[in-house]
mmCIF file of C-alpha atoms in Angstrom:
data_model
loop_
_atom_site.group_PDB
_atom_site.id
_atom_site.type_symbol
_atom_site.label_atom_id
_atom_site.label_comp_id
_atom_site.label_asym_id
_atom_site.label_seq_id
_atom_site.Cartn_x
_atom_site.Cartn_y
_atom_site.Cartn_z
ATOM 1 C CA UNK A 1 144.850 121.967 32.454
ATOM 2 C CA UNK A 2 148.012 120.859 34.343
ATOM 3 C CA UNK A 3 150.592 119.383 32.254
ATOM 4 C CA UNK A 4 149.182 115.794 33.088
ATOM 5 C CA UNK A 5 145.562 115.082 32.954
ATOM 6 C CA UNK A 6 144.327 114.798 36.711
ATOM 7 C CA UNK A 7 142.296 112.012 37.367
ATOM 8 C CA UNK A 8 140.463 110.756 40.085
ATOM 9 C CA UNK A 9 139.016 107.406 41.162
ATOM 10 C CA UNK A 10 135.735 106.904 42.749
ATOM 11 C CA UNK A 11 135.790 103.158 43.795
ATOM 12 C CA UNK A 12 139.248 101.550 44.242
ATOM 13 C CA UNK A 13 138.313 98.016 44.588
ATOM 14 C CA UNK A 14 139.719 95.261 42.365
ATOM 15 C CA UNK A 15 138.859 96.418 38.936
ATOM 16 C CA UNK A 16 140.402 99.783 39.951
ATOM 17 C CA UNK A 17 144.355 98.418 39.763
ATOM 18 C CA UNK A 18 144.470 97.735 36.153
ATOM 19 C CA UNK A 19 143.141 101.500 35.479
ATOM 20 C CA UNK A 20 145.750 102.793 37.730
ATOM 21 C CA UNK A 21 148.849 100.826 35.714
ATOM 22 C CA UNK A 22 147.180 102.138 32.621
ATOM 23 C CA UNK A 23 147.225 105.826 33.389
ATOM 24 C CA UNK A 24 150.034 105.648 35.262
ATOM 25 C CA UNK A 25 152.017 103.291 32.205
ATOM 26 C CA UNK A 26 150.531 106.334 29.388
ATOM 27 C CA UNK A 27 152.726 108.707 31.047
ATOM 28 C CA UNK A 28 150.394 111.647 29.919
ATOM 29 C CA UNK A 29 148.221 111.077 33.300
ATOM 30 C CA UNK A 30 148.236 110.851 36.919
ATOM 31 C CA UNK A 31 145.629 109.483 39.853
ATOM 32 C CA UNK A 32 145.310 112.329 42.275
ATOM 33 C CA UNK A 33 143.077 111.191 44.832
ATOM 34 C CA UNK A 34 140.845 107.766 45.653
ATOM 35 C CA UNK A 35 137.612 107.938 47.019
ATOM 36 C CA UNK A 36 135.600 104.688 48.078
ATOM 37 C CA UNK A 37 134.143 103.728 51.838
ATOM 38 C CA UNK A 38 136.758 100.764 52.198
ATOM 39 C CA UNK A 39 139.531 101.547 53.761
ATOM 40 C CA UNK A 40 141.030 97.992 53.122
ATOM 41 C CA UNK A 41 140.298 98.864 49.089
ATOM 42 C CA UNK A 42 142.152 102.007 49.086
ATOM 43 C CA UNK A 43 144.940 100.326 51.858
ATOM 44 C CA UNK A 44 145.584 97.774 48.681
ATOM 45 C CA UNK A 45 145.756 100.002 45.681
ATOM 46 C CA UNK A 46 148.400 102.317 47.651
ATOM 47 C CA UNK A 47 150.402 99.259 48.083
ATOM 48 C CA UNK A 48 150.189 97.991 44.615
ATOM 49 C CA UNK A 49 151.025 100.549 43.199
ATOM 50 C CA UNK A 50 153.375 102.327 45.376
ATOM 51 C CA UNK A 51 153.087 105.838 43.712
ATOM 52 C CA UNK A 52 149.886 106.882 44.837
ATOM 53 C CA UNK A 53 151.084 106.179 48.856
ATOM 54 C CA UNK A 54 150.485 110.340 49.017
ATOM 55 C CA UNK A 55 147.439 110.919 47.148
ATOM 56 C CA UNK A 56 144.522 112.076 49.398
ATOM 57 C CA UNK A 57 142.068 109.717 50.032
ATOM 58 C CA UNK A 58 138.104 109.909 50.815
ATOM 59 C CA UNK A 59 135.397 107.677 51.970
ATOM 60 C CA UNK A 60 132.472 109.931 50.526
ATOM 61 C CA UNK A 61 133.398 110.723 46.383
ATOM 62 C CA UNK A 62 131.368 113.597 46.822
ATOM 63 C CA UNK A 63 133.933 115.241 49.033
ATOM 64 C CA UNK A 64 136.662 114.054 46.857
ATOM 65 C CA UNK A 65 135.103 116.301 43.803
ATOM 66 C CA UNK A 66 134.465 119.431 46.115
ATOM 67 C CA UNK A 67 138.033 119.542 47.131
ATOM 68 C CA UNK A 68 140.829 117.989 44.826
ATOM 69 C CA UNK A 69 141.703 119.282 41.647
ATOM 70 C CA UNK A 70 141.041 116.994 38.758
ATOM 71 C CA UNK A 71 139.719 117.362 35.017
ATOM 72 C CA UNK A 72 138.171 113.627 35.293
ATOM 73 C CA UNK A 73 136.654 110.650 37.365
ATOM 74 C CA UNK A 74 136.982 107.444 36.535
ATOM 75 C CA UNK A 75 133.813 104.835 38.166
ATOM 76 C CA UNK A 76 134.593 101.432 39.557
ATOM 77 C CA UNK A 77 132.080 100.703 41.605
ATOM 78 C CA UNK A 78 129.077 98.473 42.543
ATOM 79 C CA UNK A 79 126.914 99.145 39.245
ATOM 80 C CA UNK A 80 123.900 100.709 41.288
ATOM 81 C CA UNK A 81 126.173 103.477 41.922
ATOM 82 C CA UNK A 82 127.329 104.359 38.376
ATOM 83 C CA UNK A 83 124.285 106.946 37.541
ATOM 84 C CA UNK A 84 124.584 109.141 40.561
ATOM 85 C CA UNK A 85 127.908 109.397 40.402
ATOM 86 C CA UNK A 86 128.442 110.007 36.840
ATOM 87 C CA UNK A 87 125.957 113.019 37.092
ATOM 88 C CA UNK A 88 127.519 114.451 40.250
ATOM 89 C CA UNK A 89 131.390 113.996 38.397
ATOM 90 C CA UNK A 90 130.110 116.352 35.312
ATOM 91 C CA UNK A 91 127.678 119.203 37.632
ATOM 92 C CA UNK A 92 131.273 119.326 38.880
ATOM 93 C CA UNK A 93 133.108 119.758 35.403
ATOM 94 C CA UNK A 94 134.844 116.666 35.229
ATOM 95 C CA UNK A 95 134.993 114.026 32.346
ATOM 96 C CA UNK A 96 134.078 110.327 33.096
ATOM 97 C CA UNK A 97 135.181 107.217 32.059
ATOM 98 C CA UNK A 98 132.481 104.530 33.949
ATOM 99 C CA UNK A 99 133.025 100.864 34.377
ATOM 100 C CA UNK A 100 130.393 98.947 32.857
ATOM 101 C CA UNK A 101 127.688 98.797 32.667
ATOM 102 C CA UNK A 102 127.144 102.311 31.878
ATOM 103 C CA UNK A 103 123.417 102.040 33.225
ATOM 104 C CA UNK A 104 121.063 99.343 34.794
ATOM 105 C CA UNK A 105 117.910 100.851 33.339
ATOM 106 C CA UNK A 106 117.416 102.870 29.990
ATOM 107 C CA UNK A 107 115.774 105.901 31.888
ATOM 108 C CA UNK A 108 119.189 106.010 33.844
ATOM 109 C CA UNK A 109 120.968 105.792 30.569
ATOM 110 C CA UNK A 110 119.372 108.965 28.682
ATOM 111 C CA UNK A 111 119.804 110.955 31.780
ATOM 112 C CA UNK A 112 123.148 110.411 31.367
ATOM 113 C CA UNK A 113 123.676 111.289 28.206
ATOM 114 C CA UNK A 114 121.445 114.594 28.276
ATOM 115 C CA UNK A 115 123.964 115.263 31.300
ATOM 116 C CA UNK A 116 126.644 114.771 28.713
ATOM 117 C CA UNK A 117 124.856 116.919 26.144
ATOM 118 C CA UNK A 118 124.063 119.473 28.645
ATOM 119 C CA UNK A 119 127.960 119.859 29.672
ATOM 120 C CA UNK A 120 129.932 119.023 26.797
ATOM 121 C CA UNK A 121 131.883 116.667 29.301
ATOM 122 C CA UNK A 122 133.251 113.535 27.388
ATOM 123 C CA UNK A 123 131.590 110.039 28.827
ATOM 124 C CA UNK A 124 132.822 106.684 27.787
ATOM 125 C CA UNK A 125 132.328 103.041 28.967
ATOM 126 C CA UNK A 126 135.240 100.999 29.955
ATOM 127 C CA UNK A 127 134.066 98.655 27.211
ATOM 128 C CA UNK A 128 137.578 97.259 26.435
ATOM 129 C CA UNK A 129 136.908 94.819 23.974
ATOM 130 C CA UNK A 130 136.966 98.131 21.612
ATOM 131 C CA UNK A 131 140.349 97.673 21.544
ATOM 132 C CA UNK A 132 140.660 94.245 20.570
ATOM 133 C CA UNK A 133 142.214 93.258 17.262
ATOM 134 C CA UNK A 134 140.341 90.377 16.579
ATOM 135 C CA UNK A 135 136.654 92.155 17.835
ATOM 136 C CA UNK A 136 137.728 95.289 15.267
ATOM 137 C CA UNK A 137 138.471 93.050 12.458
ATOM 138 C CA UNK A 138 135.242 91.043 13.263
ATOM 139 C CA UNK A 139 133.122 94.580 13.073
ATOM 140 C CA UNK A 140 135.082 95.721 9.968
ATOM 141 C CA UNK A 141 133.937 92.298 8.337
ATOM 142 C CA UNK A 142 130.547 92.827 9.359
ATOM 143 C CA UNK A 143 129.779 96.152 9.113
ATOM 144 C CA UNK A 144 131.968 96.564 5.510
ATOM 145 C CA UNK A 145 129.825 94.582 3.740
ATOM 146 C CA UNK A 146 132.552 91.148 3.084
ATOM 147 C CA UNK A 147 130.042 88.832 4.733
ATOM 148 C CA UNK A 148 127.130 90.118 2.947
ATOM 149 C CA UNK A 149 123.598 90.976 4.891
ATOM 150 C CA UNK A 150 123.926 89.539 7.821
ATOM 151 C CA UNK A 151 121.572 86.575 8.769
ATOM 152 C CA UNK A 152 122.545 85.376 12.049
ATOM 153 C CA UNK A 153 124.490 86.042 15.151
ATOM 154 C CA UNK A 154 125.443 83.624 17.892
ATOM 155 C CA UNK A 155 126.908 84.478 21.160
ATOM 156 C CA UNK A 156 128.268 82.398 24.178
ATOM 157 C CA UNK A 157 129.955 83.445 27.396
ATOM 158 C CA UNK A 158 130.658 80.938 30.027
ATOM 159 C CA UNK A 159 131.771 82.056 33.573
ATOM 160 C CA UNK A 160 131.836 80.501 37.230
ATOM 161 C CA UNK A 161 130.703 83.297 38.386
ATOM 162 C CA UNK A 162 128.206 81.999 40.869
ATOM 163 C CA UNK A 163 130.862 80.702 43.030
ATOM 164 C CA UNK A 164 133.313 83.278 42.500
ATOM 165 C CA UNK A 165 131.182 85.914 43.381
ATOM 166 C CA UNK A 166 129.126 84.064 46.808
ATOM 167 C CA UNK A 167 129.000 87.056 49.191
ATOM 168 C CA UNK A 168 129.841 89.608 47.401
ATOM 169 C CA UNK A 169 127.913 92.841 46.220
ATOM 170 C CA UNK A 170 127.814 91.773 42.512
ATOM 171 C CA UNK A 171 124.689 88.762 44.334
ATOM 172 C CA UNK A 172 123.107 91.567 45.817
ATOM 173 C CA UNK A 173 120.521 93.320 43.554
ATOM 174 C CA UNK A 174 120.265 96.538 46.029
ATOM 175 C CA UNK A 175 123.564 97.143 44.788
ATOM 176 C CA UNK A 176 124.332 95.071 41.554
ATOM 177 C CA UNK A 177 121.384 95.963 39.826
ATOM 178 C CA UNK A 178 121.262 92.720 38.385
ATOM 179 C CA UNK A 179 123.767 89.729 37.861
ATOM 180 C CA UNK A 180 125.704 88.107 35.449
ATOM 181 C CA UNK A 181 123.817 89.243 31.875
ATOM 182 C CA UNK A 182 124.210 92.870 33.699
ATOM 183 C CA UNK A 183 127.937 92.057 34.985
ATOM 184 C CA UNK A 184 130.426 89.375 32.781
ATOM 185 C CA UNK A 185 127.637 89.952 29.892
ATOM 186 C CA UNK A 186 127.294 93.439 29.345
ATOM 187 C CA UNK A 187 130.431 93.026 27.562
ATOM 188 C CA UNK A 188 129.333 90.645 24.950
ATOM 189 C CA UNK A 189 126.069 92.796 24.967
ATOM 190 C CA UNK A 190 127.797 95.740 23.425
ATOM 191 C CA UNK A 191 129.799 93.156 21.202
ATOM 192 C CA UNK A 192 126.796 91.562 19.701
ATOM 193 C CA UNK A 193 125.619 95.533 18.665
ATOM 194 C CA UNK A 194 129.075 97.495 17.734
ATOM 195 C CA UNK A 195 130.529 94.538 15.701
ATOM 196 C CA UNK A 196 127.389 94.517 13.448
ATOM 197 C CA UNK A 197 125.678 97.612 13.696
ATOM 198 C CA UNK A 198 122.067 95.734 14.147
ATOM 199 C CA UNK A 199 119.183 96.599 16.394
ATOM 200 C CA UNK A 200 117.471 94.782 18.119
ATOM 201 C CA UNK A 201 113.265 95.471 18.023
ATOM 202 C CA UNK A 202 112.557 92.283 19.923
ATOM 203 C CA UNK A 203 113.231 89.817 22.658
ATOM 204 C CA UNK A 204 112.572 87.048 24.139
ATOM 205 C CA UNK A 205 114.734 85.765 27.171
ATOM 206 C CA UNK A 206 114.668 83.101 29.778
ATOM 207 C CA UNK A 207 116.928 82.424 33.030
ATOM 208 C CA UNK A 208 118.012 80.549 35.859
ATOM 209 C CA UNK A 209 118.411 82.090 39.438
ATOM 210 C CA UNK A 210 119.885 78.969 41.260
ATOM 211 C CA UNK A 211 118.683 79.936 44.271
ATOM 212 C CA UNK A 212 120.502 83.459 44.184
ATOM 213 C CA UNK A 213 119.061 86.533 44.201
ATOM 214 C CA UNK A 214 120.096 87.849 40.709
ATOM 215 C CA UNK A 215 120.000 85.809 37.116
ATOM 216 C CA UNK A 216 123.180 83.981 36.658
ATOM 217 C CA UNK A 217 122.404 81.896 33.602
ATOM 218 C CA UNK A 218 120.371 83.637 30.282
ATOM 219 C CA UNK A 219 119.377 83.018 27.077
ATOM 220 C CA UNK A 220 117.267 85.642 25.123
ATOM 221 C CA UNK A 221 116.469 84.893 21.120
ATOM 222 C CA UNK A 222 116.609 88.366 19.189
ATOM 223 C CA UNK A 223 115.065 89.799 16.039
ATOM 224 C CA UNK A 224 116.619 92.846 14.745
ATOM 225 C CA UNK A 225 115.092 95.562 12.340
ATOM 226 C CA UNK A 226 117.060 94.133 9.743
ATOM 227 C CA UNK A 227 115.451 90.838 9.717
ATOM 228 C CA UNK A 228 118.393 89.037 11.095
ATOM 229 C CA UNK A 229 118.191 86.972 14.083
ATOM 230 C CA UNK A 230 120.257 86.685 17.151
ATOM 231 C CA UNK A 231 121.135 84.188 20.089
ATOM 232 C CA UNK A 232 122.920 85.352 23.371
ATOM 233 C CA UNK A 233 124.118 82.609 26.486
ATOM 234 C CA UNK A 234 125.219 84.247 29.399
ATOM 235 C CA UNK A 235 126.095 81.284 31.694
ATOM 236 C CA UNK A 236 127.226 82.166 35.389
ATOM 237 C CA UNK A 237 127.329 78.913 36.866
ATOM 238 C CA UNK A 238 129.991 77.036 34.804
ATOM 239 C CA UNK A 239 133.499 74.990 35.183
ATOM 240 C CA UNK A 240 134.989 77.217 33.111
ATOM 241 C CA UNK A 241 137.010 80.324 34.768
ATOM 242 C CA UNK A 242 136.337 82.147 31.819
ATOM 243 C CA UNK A 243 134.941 81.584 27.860
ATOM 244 C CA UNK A 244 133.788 82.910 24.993
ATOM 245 C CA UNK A 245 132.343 82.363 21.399
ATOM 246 C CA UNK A 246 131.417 85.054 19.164
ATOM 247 C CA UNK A 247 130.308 84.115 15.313
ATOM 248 C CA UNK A 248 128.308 86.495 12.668
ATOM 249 C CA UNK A 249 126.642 84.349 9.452
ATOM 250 C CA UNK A 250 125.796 86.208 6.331
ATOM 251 C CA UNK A 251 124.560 85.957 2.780
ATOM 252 C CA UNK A 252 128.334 85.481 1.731
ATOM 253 C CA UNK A 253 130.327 84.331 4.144
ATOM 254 C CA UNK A 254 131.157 83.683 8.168
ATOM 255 C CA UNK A 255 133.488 84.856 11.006
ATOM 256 C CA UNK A 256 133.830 82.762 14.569
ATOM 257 C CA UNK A 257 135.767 83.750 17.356
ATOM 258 C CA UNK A 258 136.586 81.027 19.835
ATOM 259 C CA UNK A 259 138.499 82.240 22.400
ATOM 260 C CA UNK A 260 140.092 78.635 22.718
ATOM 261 C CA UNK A 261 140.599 78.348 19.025
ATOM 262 C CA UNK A 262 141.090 81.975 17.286
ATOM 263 C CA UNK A 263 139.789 83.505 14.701
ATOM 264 C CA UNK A 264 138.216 81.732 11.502
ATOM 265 C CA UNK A 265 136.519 83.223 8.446
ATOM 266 C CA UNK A 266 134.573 81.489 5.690
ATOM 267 C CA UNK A 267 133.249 82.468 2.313
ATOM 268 C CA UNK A 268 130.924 80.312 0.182
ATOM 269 C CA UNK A 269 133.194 78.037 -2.344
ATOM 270 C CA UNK A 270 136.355 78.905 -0.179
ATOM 271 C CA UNK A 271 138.445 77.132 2.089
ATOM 272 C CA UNK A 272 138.710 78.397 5.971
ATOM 273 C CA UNK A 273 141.078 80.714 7.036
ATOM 274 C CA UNK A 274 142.347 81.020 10.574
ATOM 275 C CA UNK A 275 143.105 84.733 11.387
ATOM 276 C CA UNK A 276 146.122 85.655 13.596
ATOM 277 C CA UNK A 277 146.249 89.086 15.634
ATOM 278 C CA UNK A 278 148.587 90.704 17.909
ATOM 279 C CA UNK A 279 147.792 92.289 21.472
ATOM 280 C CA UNK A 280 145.555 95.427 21.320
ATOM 281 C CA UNK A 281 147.784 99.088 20.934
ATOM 282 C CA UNK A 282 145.363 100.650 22.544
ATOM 283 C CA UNK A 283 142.545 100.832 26.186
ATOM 284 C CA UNK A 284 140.049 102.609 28.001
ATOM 285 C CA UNK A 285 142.400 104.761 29.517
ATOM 286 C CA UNK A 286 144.522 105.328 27.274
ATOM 287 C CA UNK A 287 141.739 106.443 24.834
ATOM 288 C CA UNK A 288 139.517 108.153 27.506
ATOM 289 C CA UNK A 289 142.930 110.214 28.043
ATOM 290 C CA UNK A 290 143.757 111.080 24.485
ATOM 291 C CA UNK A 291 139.762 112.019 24.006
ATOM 292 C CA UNK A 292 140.537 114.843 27.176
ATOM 293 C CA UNK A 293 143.634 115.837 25.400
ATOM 294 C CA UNK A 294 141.663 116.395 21.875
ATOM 295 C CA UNK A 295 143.977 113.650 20.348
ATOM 296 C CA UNK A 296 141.217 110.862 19.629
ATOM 297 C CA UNK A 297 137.213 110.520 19.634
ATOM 298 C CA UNK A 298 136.110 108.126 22.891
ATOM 299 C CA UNK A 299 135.940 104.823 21.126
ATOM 300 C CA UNK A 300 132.997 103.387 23.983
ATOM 301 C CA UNK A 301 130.695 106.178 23.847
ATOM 302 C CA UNK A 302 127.871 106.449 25.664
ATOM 303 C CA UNK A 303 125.229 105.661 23.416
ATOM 304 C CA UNK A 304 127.035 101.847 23.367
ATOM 305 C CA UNK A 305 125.713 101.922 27.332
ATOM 306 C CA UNK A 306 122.174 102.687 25.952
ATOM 307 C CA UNK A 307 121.786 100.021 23.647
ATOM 308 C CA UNK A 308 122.882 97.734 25.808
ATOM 309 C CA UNK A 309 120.587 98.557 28.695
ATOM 310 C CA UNK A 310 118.105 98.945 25.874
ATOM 311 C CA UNK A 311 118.597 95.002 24.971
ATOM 312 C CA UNK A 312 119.529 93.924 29.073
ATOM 313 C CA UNK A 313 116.263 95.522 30.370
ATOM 314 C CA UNK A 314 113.992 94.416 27.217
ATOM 315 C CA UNK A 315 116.094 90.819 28.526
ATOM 316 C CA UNK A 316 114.854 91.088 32.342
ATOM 317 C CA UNK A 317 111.760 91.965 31.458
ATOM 318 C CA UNK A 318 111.117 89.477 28.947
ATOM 319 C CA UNK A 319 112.295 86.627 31.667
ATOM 320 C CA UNK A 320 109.911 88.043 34.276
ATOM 321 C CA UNK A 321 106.663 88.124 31.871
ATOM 322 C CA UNK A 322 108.118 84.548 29.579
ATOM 323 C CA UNK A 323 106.278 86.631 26.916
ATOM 324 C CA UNK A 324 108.995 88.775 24.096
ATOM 325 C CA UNK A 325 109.413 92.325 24.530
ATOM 326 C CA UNK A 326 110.033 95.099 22.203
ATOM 327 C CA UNK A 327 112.737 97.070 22.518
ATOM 328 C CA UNK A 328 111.217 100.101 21.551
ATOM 329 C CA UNK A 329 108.883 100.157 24.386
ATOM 330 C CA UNK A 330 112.330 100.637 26.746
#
């Protein structure tokens, strides 16, 4: 390996600028080449962030891996794309860190992770709320035992992302894969699983197209092996630019993030206390980068990406059929 880990970007769009800062920022990584079929997408990340003006650049990824030198990929693009291209980046010996969602489907999922297996190649999902104070403290609280057996778990995520996202490929399911419970949601998906450690066994969803081609607004109800029960709102077509609510209830006590209000935790014959954190030390990158360099274990594994396409697809399916699926028949 090259005194820097060499990375390289399949998909440069949007997303792909805040990854570049971070590797770049870490100092113990560089982006060596940019592969994506828009040349006005590559045009922009040269010019925010000047440093990269030299690296090669590729409209085909595939030609990208059989000719640059690199020990990983990162994936930013359109979602239907993710599988393909995380099995080509590790036939080619390359570690990936993929944008979520990891997977649309749960087949795609496990035959990404027997890649993984079969290669040894590290895979992780840019899952960042990992790395969030407030979401760490929430899973210490819930997995540790301080709330007691957990009973109940609520959680809300409001988003205009109906009109923010009119004409673009995340309203086209050929390419998206789905919409906003697959996009925006995913995140609070993987939330609702690594802060408690539940599973789910069943679910039972409903949703609201608004005359788009992919669900923008869902609810699904969810029982969990443990006997707890669980609500998740994934609302596309809101006021709000962005929002979220996050709360765990269990036999001793209760934690509720409101990202307009902070943290607050409750126990039975106590007073509420508001919690205070400071900004995450850690990201994706930085993590994914540390993992290649044997400093740290990949904090957004894989498996994350299959319970979460475990719960999304039980979710679809359940909406399609109005009857509740079980998750082990994924």
């Amino acid at each position: 390996m090259s005194a820097k880990v060499r990375i390289g970007f399949i998909g440069a769009g949007g997303i792909a600028h805040g990854h570049a800062h971070r590797i770049i920022e870490s100092g113990l990584a560089e982006v060596v080449a940019l592969a994506d079929p828009s040349e006005a997408s590559l045009a922009r990340m040269k010019e925010r962030e000047p440093s990269l003006a030299a690296v090669p650049t590729f409209a085909d990824y595939r030609e990208m891996l059989a000719k640059v030198p690199m020990d990983a990929v990162e994936i930013h693009s359109p979602h239907c794309y993710h599988t393909q291209q995380m099995l080509d980046a590790m036939d080619a010996g390359l570690h990936v860190l993929c944008e979520k969602p990891m997977a649309s489907t749960v087949a795609e999922a496990r035959q990404v992770i027997a890649k993984r297996d079969a290669t040894g190649k590290i895979l992780g999902i840019s899952y960042q709320r990992h790395f969030e104070p407030m979401y760490r403290y929430i899973r210490q609280q819930a997995t540790g035992g301080a709330l007691g057996n957990l009973q109940t778990v609520v959680v809300i995520m409001a988003q205009e992302w109906l009109r923010a996202t009119k004409g673009t490929w995340r309203q086209d399911p050929k390419i998206s894969c789905g919409g906003q419970l697959n996009d925006s949601g995913s995140h609070l998906m993987d939330m609702l699983l690594w802060t408690t450690g539940l599973k789910a066994e069943r679910v039972y969803a409903e949703e609201n197209f608004f005359d788009a081609k992919v669900d923008i607004d869902t609810t699904l109800t969810v029982r969990f092996t443990s006997g707890a029960i669980g609500n998740v709102t994934i609302l596309g077509n809101a006021p709000q630019g962005f929002w979220e609510l996050f709360g765990v209830w269990g036999s001793q006590g209760s934690i509720i993030y409101d990202m307009a209000s902070g943290v607050r935790e409750q126990f039975f014959g106590q007073f509420e206390q508001k919690k205070e954190f400071g900004r995450p030390e850690n990201n994706p990158d930085l993590n994914f980068i540390r993992a290649i360099l044997g400093q740290e274990e990949i904090q957004a594994p894989a498996e994350c990406g299959l319970r979460v396409a475990e719960l999304t697809e039980a979710a679809w399916r359940s909406a399609a059929s109005h009857q509740p699926v079980a998750v082990a028949e994924m």
